[in-house]
Each structure stands twice: as C-alpha cells, then as structure tokens.
The first five atom37 places (N, CA, C, CB, O) and aatype in JSON, in Angstrom:
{
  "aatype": [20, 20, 20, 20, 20, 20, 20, 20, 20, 20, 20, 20, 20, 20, 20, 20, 20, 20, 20, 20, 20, 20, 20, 20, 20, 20, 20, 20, 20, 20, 20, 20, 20, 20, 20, 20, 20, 20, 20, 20, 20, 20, 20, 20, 20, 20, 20, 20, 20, 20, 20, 20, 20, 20, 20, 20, 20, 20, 20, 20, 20, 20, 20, 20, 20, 20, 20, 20, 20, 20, 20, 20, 20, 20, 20, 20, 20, 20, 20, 20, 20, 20, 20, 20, 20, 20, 20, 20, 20, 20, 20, 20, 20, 20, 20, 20, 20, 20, 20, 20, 20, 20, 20, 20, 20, 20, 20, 20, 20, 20, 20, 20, 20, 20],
  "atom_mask": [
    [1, 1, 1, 1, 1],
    [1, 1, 1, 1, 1],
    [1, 1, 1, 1, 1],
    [1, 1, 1, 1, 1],
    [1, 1, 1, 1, 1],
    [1, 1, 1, 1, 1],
    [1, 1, 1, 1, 1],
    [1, 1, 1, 1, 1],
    [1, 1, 1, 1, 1],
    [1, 1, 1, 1, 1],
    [1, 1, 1, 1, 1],
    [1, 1, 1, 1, 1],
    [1, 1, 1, 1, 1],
    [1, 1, 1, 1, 1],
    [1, 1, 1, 1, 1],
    [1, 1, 1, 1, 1],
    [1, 1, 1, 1, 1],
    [1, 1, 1, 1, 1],
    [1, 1, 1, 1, 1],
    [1, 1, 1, 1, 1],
    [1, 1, 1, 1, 1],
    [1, 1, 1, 1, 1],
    [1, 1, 1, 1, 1],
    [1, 1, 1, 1, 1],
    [1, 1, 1, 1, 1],
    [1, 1, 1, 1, 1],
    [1, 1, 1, 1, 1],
    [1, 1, 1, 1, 1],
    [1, 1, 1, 1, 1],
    [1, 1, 1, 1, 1],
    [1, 1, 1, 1, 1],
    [1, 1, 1, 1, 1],
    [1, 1, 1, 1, 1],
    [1, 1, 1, 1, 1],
    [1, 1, 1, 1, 1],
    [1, 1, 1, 1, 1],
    [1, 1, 1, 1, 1],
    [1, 1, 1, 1, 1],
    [1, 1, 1, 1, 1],
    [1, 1, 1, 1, 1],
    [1, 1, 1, 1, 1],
    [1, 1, 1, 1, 1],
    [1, 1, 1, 1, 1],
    [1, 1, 1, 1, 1],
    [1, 1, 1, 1, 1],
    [1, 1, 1, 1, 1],
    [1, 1, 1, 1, 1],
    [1, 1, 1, 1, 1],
    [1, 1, 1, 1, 1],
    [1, 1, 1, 1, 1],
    [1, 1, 1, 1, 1],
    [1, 1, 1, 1, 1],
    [1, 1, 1, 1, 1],
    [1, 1, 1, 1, 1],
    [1, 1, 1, 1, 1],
    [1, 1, 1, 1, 1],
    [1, 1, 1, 1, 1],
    [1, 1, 1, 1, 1],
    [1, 1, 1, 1, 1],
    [1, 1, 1, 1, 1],
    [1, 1, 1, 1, 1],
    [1, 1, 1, 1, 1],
    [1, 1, 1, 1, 1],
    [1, 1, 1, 1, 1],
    [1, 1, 1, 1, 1],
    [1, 1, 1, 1, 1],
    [1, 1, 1, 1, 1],
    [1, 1, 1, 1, 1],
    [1, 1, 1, 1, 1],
    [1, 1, 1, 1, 1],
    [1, 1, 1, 1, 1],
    [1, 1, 1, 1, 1],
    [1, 1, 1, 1, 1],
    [1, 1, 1, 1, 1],
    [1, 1, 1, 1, 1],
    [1, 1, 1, 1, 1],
    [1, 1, 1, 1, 1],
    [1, 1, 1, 1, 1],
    [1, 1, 1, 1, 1],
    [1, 1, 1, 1, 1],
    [1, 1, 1, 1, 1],
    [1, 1, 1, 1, 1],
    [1, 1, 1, 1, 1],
    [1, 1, 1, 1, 1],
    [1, 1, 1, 1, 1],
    [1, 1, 1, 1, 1],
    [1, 1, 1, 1, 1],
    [1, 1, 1, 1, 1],
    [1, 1, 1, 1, 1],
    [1, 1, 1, 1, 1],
    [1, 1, 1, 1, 1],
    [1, 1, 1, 1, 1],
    [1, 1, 1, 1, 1],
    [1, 1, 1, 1, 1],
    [1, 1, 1, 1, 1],
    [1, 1, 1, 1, 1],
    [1, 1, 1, 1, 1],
    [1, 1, 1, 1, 1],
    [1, 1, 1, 1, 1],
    [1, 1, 1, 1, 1],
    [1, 1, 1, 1, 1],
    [1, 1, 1, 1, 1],
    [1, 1, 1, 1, 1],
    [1, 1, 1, 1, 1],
    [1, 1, 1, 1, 1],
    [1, 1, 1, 1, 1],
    [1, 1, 1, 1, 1],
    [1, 1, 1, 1, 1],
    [1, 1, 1, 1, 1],
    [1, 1, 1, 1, 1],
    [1, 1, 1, 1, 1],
    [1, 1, 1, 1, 1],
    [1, 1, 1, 1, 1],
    [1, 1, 1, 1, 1]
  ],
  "atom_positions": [
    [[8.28, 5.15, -21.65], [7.26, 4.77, -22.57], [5.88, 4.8, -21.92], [7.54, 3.41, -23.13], [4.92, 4.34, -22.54]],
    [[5.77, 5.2, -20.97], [4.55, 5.27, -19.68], [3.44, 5.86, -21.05], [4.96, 6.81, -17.84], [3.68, 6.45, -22.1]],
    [[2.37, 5.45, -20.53], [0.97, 6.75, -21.37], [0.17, 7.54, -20.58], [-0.39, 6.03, -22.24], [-0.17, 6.98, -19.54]],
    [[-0.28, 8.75, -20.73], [-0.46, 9.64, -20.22], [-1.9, 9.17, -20.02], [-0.02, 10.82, -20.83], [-2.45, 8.65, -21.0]],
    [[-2.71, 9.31, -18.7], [-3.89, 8.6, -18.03], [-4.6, 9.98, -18.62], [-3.9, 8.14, -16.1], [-4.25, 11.16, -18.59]],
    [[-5.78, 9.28, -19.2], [-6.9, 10.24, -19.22], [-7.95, 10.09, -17.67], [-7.83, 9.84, -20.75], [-8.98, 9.46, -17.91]],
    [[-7.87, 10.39, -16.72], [-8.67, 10.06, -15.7], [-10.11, 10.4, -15.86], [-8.17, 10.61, -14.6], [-10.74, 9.75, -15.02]],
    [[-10.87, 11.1, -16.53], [-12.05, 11.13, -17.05], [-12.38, 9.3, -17.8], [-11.98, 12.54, -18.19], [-13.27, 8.46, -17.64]],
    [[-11.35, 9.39, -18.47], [-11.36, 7.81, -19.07], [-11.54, 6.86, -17.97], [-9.92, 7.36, -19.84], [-12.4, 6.01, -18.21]],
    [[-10.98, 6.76, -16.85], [-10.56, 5.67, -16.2], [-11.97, 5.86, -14.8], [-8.6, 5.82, -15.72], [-12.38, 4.94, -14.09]],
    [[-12.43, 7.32, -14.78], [-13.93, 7.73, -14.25], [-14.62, 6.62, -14.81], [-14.62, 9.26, -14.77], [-14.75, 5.62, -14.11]],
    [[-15.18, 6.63, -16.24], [-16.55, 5.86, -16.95], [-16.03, 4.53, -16.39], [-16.8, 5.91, -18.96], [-16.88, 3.9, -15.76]],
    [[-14.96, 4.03, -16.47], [-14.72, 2.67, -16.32], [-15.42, 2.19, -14.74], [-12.99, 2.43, -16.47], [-16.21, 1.3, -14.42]],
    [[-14.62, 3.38, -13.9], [-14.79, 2.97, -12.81], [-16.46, 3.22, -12.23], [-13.69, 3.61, -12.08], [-16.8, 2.75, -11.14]],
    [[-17.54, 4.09, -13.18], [-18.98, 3.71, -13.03], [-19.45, 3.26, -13.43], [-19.67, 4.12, -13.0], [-20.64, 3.47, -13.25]],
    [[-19.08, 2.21, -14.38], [-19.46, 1.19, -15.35], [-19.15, -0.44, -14.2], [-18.23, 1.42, -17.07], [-19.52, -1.6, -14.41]],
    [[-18.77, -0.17, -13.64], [-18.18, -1.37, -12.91], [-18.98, -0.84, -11.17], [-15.96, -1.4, -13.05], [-19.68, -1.69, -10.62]],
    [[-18.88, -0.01, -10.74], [-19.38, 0.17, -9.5], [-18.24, 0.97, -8.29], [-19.83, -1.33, -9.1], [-17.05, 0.81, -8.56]],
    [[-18.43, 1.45, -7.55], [-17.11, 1.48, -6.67], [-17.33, 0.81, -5.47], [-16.6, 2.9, -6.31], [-17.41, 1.52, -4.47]],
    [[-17.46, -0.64, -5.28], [-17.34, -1.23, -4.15], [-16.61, -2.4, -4.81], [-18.66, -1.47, -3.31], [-16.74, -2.89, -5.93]],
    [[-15.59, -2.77, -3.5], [-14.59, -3.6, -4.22], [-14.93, -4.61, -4.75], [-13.67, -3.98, -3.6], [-14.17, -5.08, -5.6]],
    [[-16.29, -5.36, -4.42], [-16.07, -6.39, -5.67], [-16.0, -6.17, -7.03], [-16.97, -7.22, -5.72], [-15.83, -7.15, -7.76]],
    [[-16.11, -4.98, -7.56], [-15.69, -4.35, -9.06], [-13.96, -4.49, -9.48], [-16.11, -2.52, -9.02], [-13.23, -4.62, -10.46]],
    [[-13.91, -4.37, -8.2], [-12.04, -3.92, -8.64], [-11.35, -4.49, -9.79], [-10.92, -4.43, -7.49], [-10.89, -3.83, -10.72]],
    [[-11.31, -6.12, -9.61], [-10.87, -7.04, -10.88], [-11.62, -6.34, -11.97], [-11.32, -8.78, -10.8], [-10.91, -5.66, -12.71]],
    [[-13.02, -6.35, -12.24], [-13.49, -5.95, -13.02], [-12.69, -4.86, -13.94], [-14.47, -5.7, -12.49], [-12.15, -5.02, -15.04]],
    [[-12.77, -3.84, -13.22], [-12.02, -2.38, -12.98], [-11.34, -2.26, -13.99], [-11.08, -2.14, -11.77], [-11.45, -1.73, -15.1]],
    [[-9.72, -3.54, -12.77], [-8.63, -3.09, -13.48], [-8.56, -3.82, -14.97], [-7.36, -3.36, -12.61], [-7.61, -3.54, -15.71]],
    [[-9.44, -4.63, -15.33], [-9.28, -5.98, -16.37], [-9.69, -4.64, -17.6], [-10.75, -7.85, -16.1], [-9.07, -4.52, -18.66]],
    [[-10.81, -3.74, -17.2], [-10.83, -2.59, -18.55], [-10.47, -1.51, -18.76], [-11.76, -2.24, -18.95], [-10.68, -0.89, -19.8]],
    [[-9.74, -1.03, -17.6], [-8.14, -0.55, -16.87], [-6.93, -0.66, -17.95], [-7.63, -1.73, -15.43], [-6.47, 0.27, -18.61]],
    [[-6.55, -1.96, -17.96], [-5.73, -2.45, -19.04], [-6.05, -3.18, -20.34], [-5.01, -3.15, -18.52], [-5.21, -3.75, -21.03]],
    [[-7.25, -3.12, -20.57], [-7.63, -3.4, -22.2], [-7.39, -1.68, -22.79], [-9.71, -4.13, -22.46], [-6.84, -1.39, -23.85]],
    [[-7.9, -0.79, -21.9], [-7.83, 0.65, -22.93], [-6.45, 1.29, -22.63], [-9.17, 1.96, -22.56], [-6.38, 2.46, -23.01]],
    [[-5.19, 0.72, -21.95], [-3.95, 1.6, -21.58], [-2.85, 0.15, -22.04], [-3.91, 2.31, -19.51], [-1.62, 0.24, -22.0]],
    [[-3.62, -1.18, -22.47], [-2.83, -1.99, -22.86], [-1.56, -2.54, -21.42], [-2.26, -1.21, -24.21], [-0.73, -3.4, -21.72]],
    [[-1.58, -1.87, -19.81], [-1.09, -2.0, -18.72], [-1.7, -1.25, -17.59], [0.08, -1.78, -18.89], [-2.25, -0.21, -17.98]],
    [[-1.77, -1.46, -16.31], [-2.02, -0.96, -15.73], [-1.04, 0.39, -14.54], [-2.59, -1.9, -15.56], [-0.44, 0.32, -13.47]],
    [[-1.38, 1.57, -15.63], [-0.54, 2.89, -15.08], [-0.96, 3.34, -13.8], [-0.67, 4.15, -16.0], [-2.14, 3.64, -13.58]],
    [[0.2, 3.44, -12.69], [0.26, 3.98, -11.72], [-0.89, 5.08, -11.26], [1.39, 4.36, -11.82], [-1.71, 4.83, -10.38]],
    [[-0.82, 6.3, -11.96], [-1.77, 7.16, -12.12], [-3.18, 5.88, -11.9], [-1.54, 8.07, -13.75], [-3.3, 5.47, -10.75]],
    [[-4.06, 5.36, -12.85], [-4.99, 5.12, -12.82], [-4.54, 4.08, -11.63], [-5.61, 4.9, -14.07], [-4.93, 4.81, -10.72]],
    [[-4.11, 3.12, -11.05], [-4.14, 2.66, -9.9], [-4.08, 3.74, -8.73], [-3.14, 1.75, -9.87], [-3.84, 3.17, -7.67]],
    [[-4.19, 4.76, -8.61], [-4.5, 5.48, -7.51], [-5.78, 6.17, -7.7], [-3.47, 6.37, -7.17], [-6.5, 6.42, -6.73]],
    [[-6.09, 6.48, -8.85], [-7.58, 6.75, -9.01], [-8.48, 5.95, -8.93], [-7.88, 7.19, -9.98], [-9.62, 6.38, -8.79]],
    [[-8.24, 4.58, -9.0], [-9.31, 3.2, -8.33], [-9.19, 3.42, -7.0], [-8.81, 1.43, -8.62], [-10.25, 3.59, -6.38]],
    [[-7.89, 3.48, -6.24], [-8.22, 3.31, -4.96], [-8.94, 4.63, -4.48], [-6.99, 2.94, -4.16], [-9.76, 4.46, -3.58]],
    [[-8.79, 5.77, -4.88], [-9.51, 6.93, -4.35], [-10.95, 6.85, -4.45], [-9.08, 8.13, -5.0], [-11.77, 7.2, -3.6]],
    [[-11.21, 6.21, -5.86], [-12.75, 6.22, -5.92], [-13.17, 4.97, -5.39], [-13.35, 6.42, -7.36], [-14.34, 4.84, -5.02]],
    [[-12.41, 4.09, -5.3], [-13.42, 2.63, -4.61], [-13.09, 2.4, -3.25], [-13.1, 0.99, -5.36], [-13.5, 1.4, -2.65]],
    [[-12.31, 3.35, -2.67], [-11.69, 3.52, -0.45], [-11.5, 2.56, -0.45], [-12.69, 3.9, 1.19], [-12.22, 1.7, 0.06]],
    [[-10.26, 2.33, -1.14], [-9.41, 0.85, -1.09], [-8.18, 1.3, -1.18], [-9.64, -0.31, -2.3], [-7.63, 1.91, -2.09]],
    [[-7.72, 0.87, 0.07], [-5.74, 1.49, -0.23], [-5.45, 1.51, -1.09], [-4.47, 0.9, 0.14], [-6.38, 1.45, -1.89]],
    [[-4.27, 1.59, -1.62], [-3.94, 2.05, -3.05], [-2.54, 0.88, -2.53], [-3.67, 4.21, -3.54], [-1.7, 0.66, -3.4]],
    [[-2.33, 0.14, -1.08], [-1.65, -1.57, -1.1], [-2.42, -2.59, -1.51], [-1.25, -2.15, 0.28], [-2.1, -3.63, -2.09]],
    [[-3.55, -2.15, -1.13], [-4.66, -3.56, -1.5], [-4.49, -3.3, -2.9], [-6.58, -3.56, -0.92], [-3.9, -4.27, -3.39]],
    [[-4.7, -2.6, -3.6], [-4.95, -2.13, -5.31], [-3.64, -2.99, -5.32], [-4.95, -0.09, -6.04], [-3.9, -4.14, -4.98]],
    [[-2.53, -2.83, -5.55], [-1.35, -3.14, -5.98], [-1.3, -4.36, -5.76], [-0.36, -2.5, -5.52], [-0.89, -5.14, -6.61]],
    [[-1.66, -4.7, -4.71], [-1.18, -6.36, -4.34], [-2.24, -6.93, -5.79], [-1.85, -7.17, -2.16], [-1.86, -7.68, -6.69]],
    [[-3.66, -6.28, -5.62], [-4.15, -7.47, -6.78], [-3.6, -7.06, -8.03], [-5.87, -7.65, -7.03], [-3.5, -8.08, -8.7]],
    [[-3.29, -6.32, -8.52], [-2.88, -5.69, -9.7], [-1.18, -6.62, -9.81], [-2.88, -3.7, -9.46], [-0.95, -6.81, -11.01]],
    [[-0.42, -7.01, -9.21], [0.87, -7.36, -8.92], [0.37, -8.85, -8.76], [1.64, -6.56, -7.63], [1.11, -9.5, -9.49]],
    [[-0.46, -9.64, -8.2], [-0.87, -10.61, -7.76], [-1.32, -11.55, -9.2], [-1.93, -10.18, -6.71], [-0.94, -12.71, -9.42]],
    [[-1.99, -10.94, -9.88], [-2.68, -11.83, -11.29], [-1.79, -11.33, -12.47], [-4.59, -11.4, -11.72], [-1.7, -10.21, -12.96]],
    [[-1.09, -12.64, -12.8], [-0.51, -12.92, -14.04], [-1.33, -11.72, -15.04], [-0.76, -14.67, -14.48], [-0.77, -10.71, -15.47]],
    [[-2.64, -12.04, -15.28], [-3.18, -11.34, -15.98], [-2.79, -10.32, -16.57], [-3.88, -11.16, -15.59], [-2.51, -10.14, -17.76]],
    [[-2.75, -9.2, -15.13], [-2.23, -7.93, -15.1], [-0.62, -7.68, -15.51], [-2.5, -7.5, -13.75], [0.19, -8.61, -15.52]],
    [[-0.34, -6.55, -15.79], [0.99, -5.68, -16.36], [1.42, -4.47, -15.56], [0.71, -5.08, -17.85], [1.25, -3.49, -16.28]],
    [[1.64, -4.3, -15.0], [1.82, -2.64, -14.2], [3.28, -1.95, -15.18], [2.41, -2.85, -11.88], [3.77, -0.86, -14.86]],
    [[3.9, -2.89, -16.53], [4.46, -1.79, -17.26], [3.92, -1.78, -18.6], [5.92, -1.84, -17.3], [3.15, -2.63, -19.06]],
    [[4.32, -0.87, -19.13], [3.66, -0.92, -20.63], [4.14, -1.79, -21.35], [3.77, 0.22, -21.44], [5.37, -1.9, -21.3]],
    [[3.41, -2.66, -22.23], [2.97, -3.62, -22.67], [2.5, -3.59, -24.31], [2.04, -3.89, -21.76], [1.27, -3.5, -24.36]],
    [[2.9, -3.61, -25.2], [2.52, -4.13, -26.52], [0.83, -3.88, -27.35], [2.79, -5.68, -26.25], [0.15, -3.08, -26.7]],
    [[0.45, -4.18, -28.02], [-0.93, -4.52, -28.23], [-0.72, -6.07, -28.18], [-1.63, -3.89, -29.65], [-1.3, -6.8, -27.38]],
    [[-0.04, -6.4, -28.9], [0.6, -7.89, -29.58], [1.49, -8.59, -28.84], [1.41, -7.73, -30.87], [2.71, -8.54, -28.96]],
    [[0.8, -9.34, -27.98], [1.8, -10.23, -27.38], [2.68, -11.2, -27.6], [1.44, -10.65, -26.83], [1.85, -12.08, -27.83]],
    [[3.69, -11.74, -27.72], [4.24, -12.51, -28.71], [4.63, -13.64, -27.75], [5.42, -11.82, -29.6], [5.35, -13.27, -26.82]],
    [[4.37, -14.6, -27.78], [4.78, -15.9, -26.69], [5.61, -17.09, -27.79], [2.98, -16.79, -25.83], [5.31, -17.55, -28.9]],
    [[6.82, -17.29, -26.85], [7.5, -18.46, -27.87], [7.86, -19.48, -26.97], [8.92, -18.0, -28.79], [8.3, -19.06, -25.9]],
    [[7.81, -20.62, -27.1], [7.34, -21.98, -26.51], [8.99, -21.95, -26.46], [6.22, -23.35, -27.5], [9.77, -21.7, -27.38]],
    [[9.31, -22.32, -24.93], [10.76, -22.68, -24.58], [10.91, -24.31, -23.76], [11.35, -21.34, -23.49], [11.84, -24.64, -23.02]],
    [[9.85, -25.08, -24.09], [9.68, -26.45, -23.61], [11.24, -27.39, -24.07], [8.11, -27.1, -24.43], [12.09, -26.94, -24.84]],
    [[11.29, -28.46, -23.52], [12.17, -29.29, -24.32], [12.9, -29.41, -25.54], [11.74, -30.0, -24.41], [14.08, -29.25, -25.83]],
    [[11.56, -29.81, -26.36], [11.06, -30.18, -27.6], [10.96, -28.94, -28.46], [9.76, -30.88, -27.47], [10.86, -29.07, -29.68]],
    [[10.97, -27.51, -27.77], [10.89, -26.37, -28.41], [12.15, -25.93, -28.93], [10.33, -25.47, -27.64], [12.52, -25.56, -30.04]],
    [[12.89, -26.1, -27.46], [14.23, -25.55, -27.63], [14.74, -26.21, -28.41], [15.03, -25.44, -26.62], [15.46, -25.67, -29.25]],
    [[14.55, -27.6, -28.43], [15.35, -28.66, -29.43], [15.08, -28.05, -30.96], [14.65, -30.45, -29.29], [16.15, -28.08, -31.56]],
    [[14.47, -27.74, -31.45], [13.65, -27.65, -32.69], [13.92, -25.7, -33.02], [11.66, -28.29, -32.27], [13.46, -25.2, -34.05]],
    [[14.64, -24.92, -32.07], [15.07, -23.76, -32.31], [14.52, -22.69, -31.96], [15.23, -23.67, -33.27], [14.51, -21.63, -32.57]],
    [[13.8, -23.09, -30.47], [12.61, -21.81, -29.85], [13.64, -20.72, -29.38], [11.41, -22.38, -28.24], [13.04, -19.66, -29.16]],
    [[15.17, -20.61, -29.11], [15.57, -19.65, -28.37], [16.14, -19.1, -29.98], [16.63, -20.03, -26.88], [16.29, -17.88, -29.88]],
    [[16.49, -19.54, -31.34], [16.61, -19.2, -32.45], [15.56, -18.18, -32.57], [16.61, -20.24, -33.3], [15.93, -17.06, -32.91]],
    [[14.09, -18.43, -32.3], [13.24, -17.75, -33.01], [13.38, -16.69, -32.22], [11.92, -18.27, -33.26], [13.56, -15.61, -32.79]],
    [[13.36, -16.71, -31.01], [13.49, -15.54, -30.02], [14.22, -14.22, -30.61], [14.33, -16.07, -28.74], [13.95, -13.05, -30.91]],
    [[15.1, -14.94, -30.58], [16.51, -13.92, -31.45], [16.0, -12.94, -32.75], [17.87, -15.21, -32.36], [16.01, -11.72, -32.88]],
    [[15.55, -14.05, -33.68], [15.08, -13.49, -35.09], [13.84, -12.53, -34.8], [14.6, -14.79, -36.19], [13.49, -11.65, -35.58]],
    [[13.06, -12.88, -33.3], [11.51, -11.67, -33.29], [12.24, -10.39, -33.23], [10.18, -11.73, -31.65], [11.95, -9.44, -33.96]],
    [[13.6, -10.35, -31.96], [13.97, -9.47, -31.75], [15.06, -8.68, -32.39], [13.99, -9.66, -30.9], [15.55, -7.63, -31.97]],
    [[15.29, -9.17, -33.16], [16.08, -8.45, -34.58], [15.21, -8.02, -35.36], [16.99, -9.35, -35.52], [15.51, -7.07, -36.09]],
    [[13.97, -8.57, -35.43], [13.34, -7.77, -36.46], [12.42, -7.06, -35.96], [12.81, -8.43, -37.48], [11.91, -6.35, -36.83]],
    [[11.94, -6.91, -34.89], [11.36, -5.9, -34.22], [12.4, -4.69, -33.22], [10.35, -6.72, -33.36], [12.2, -3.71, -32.5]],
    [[13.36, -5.35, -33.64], [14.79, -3.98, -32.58], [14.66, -3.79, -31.06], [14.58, -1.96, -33.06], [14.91, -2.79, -30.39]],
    [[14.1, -5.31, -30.6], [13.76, -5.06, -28.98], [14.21, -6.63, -28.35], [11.74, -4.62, -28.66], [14.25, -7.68, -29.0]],
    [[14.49, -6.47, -27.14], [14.88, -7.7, -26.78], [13.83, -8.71, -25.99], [16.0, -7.45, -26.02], [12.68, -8.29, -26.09]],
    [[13.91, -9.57, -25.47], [12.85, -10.42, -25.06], [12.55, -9.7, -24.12], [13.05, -11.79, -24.75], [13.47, -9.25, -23.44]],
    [[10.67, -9.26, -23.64], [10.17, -9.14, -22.18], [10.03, -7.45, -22.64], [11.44, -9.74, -20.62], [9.42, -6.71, -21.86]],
    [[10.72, -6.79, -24.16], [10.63, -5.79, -24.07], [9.22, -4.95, -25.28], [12.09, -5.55, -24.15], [8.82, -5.6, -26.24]],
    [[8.82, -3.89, -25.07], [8.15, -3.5, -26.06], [8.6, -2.29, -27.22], [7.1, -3.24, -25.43], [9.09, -1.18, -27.02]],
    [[8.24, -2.94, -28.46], [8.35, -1.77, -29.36], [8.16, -0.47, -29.09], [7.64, -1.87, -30.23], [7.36, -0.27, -28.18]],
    [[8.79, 0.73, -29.72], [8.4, 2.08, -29.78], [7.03, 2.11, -29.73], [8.88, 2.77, -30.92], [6.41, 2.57, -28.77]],
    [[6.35, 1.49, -31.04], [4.77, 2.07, -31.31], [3.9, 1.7, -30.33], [4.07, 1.57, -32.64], [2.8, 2.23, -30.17]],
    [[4.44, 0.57, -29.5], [3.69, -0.35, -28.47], [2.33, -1.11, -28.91], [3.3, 0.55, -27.26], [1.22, -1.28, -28.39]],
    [[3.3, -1.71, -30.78], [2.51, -2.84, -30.93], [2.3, -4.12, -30.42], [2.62, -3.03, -31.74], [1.26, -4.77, -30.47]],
    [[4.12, -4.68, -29.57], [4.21, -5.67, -29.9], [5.53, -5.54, -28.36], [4.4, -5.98, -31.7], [6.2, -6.52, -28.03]]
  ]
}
C-alpha cells in the first residue's frame, strides 16, 4: 500500500523549511501531512539534501509518536481501552469499526481513508 514519492514534492518542502537540521522535525511533520506517513524514499531525500545520515533521519522519524514510517489512513480512529471503557464495550466497538471498514485494528483501509 506504500505511495509513490513525488521527490520534486518533497524538494519544495524541504526549501520551505531550510536544509540545516534544525528544519528536520519541521521537514518531516509536512513530509507526512502530504503522504499521510513518512515513505522511505522521501526519508532518504531529507537526509541527502539536509547531510544528515539517513540513521539520524530514522531515529527521529522512529523516535516521535507523532510520526508513522507506514502508511496510515487520512482518518485516524482511536478507541478508549481504559477500565471504564472496556467495561462499557470499548473492545465491542473495536470489532464493529473493523467489520465495517474490512480491516483489523492498527490496520488501514484500501482507499487510505481510515
């Protein structure tokens, strides 16, 4: 389900932000608003253009919750598995997202809405 990197795309980003590493977060944060994750491909085109290993890239990219390094949804769907959740039928609802979307928890739709 990977998406195919426009690297011209992931160019503007990366001169819109700068190429010295304090951009990087920056970077990758509009990195993965326009690819919805952050693809391999464009993590080696940050490190080429900002002379930053392409370990350092990964560790922060791997490092912040934030980030995704697989493809990822538009629509994130979070279901509360607390105590009081589960009591009340949070691993129920789980079930019913993923019957009606045909994917299992942690996974994404075909269209990569959701």
């Amino acid at each position: 389900m990977a998406v195919e990197v426009d690297i011209s795309s992931v160019d503007k980003i990366l001169d819109r932000y700068g190429q010295q590493q304090r951009g990087l977060i920056s970077s990758l944060l509009a990195i993965q608003n326009e690819y919805h994750y952050l693809p391999a491909d464009a993590l080696q085109r940050v490190s080429e253009r900002m002379a930053i290993p392409m370990v350092q890239v990964y560790q922060v990219a791997s490092f912040y919750a934030a980030f995704s390094l697989k493809p990822r949804g538009k629509h994130i769907i979070t279901v509360c598995l607390g105590t009081a959740c589960h009591v009340r039928g949070g691993e129920r609802l789980i079930d019913q997202i993923g019957r009606l979307l045909e994917i299992k928890a942690g996974e994404t739709t075909k269209d990569m809405q959701f």
